[in-house]
PDB file of C-alpha atoms in Angstrom:
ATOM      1  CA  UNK A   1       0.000   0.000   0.000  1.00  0.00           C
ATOM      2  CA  UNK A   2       1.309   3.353  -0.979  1.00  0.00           C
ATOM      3  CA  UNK A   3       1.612   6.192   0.950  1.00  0.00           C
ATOM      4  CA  UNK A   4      -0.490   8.046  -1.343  1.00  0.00           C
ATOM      5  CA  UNK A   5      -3.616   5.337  -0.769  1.00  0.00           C
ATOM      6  CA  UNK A   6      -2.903   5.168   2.748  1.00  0.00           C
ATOM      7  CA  UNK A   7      -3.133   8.980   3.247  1.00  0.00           C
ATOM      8  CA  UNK A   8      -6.688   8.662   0.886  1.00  0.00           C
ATOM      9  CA  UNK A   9      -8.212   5.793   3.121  1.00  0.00           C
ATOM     10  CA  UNK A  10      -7.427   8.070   6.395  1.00  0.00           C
ATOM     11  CA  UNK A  11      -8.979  11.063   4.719  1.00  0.00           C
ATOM     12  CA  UNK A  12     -12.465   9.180   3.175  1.00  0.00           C
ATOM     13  CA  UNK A  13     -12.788   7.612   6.764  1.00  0.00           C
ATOM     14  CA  UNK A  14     -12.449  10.653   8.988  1.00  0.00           C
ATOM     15  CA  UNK A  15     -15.524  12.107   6.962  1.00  0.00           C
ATOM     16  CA  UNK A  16     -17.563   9.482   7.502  1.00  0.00           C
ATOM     17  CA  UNK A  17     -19.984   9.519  10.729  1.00  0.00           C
ATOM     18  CA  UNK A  18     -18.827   8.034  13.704  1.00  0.00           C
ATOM     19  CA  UNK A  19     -19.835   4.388  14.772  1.00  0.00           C
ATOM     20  CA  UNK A  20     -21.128   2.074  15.882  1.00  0.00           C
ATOM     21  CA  UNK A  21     -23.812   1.924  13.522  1.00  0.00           C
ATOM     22  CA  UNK A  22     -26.555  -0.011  14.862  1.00  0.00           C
ATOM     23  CA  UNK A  23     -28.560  -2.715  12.335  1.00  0.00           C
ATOM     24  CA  UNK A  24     -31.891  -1.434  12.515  1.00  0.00           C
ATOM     25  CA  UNK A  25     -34.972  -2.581  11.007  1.00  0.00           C
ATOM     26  CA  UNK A  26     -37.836  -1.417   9.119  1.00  0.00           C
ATOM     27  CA  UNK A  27     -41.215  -1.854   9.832  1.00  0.00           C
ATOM     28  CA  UNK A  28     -41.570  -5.429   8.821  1.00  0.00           C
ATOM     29  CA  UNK A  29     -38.585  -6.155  10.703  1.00  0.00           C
ATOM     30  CA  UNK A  30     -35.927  -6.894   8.258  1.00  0.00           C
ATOM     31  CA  UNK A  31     -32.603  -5.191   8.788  1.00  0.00           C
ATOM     32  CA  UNK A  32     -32.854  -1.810   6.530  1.00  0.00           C
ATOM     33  CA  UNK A  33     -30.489   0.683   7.913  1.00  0.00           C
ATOM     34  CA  UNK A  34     -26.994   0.914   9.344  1.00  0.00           C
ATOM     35  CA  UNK A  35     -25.869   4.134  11.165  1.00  0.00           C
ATOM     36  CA  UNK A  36     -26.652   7.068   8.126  1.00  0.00           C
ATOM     37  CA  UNK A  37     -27.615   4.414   5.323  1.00  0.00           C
ATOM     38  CA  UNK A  38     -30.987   3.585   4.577  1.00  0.00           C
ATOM     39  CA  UNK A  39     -33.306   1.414   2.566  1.00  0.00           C
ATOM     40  CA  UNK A  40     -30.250  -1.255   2.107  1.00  0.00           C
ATOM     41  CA  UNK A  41     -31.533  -3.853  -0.808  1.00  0.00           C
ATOM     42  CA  UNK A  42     -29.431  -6.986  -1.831  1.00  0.00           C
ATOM     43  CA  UNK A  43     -29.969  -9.138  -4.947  1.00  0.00           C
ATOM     44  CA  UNK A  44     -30.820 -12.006  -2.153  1.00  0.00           C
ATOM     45  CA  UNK A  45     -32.484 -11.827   0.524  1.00  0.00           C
ATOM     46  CA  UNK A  46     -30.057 -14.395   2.169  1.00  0.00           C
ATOM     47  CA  UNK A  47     -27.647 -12.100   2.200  1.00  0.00           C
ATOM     48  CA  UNK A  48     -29.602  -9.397   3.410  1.00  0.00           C
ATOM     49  CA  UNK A  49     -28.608  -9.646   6.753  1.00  0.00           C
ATOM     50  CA  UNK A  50     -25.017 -10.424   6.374  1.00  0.00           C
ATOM     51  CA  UNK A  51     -24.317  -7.321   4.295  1.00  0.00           C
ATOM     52  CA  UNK A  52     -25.627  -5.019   6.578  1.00  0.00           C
ATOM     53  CA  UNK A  53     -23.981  -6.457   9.512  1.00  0.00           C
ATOM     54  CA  UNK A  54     -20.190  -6.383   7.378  1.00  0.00           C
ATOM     55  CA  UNK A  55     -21.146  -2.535   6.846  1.00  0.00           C
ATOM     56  CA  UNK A  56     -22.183  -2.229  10.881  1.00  0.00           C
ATOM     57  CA  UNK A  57     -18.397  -3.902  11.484  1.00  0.00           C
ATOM     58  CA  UNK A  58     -16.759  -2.181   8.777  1.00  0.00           C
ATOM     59  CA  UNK A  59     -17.614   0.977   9.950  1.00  0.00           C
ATOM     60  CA  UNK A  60     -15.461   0.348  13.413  1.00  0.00           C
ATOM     61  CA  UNK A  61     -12.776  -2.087  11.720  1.00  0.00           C
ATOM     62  CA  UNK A  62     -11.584  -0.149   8.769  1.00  0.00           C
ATOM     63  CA  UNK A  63     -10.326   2.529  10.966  1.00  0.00           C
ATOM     64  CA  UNK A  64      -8.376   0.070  12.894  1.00  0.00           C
ATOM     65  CA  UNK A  65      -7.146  -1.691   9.760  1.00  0.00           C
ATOM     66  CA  UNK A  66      -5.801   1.918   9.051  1.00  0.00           C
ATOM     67  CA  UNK A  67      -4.239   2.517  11.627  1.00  0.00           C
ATOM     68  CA  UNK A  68      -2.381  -0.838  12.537  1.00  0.00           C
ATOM     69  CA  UNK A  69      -0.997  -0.477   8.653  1.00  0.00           C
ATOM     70  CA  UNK A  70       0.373   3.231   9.543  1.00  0.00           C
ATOM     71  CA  UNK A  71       1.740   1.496  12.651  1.00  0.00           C
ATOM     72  CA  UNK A  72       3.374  -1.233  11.177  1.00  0.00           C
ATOM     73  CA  UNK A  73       4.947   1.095   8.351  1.00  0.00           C
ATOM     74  CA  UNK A  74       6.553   3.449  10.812  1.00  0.00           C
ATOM     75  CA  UNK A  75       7.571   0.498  12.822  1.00  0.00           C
ATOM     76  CA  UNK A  76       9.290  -0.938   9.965  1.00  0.00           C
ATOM     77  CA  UNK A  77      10.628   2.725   8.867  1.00  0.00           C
ATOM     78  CA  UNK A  78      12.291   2.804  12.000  1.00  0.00           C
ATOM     79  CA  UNK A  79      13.753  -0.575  12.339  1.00  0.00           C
ATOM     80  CA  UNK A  80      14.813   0.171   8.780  1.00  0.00           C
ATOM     81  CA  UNK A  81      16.758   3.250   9.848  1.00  0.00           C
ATOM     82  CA  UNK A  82      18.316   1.301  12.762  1.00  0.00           C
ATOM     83  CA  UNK A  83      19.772  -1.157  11.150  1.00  0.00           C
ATOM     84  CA  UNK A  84      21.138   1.235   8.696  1.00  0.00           C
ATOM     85  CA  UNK A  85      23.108   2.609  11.268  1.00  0.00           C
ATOM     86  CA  UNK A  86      24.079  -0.076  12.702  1.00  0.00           C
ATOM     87  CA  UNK A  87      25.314  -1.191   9.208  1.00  0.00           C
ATOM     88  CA  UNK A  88      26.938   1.935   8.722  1.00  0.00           C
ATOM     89  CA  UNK A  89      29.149   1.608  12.283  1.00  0.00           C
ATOM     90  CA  UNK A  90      30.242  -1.821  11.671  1.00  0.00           C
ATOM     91  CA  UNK A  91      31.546  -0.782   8.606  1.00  0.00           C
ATOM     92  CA  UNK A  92      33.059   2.353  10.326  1.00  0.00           C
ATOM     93  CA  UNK A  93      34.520  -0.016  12.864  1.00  0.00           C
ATOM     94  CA  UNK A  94      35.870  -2.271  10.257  1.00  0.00           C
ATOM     95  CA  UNK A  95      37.827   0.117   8.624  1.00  0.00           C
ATOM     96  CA  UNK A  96      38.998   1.807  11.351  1.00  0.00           C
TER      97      UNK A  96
END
C-alpha cells in the first residue's frame, strides 16, 4: 500500500460519521439501515442480513485496519533506519 492510498483511506474515513452503527430494522422487521444508510436492498435476501452487519463492522474495523498499517509502516521505517546505522558503524569499525 502506498503512501499516497494510505493517506486517501485516512482522509475518506475521517468524513464518515462516527460508529457504531446499529442494524436497525424497518417496519416489517428486516434489517434496513446501518448508522446514516438507509433502505439497504441486496440481490438475495439471504444475504440481506449479512451485508448489513459487514457494513455495521466495517464501519469500526476499517479505521483500525488503518491505523495498525500506519503502525506497522513506521515500525518498519524505523527498524529500517536502525539497522542502517548499525550497518553503517560496523563498517566504520571495520575500517577503522
Amino acid at each position: 500500500m502506498s503512501d499516497a492510498v494510505l493517506t486517501e483511506a485516512q482522509r475518506i474515513v475521517m468524513k464518515v460519521p462516527k460508529g457504531p452503527w446499529p442494524v436497525e430494522p424497518n417496519e416489517f422487521g428486516l434489517p434496513d439501515q446501518v448508522g446514516p444508510i438507509c433502505f439497504l436492498e441486496t440481490w438475495s435476501e439471504a444475504e440481506r442480513l449479512p451485508v448489513v452487519e459487514f457494513i455495521s463492522w466495517a464501519r469500526d474495523a476499517v479505521p483500525q485496519f488503518i491505523g495498525e498499517v500506519a503502525r506497522q509502516r513506521d515500525q518498519i521505517r524505523r527498524l529500517e533506519r536502525e539497522l542502517k546505522a548499525a550497518r553503517n558503524e560496523k563498517a566504520g569499525a571495520s575500517r577503522g
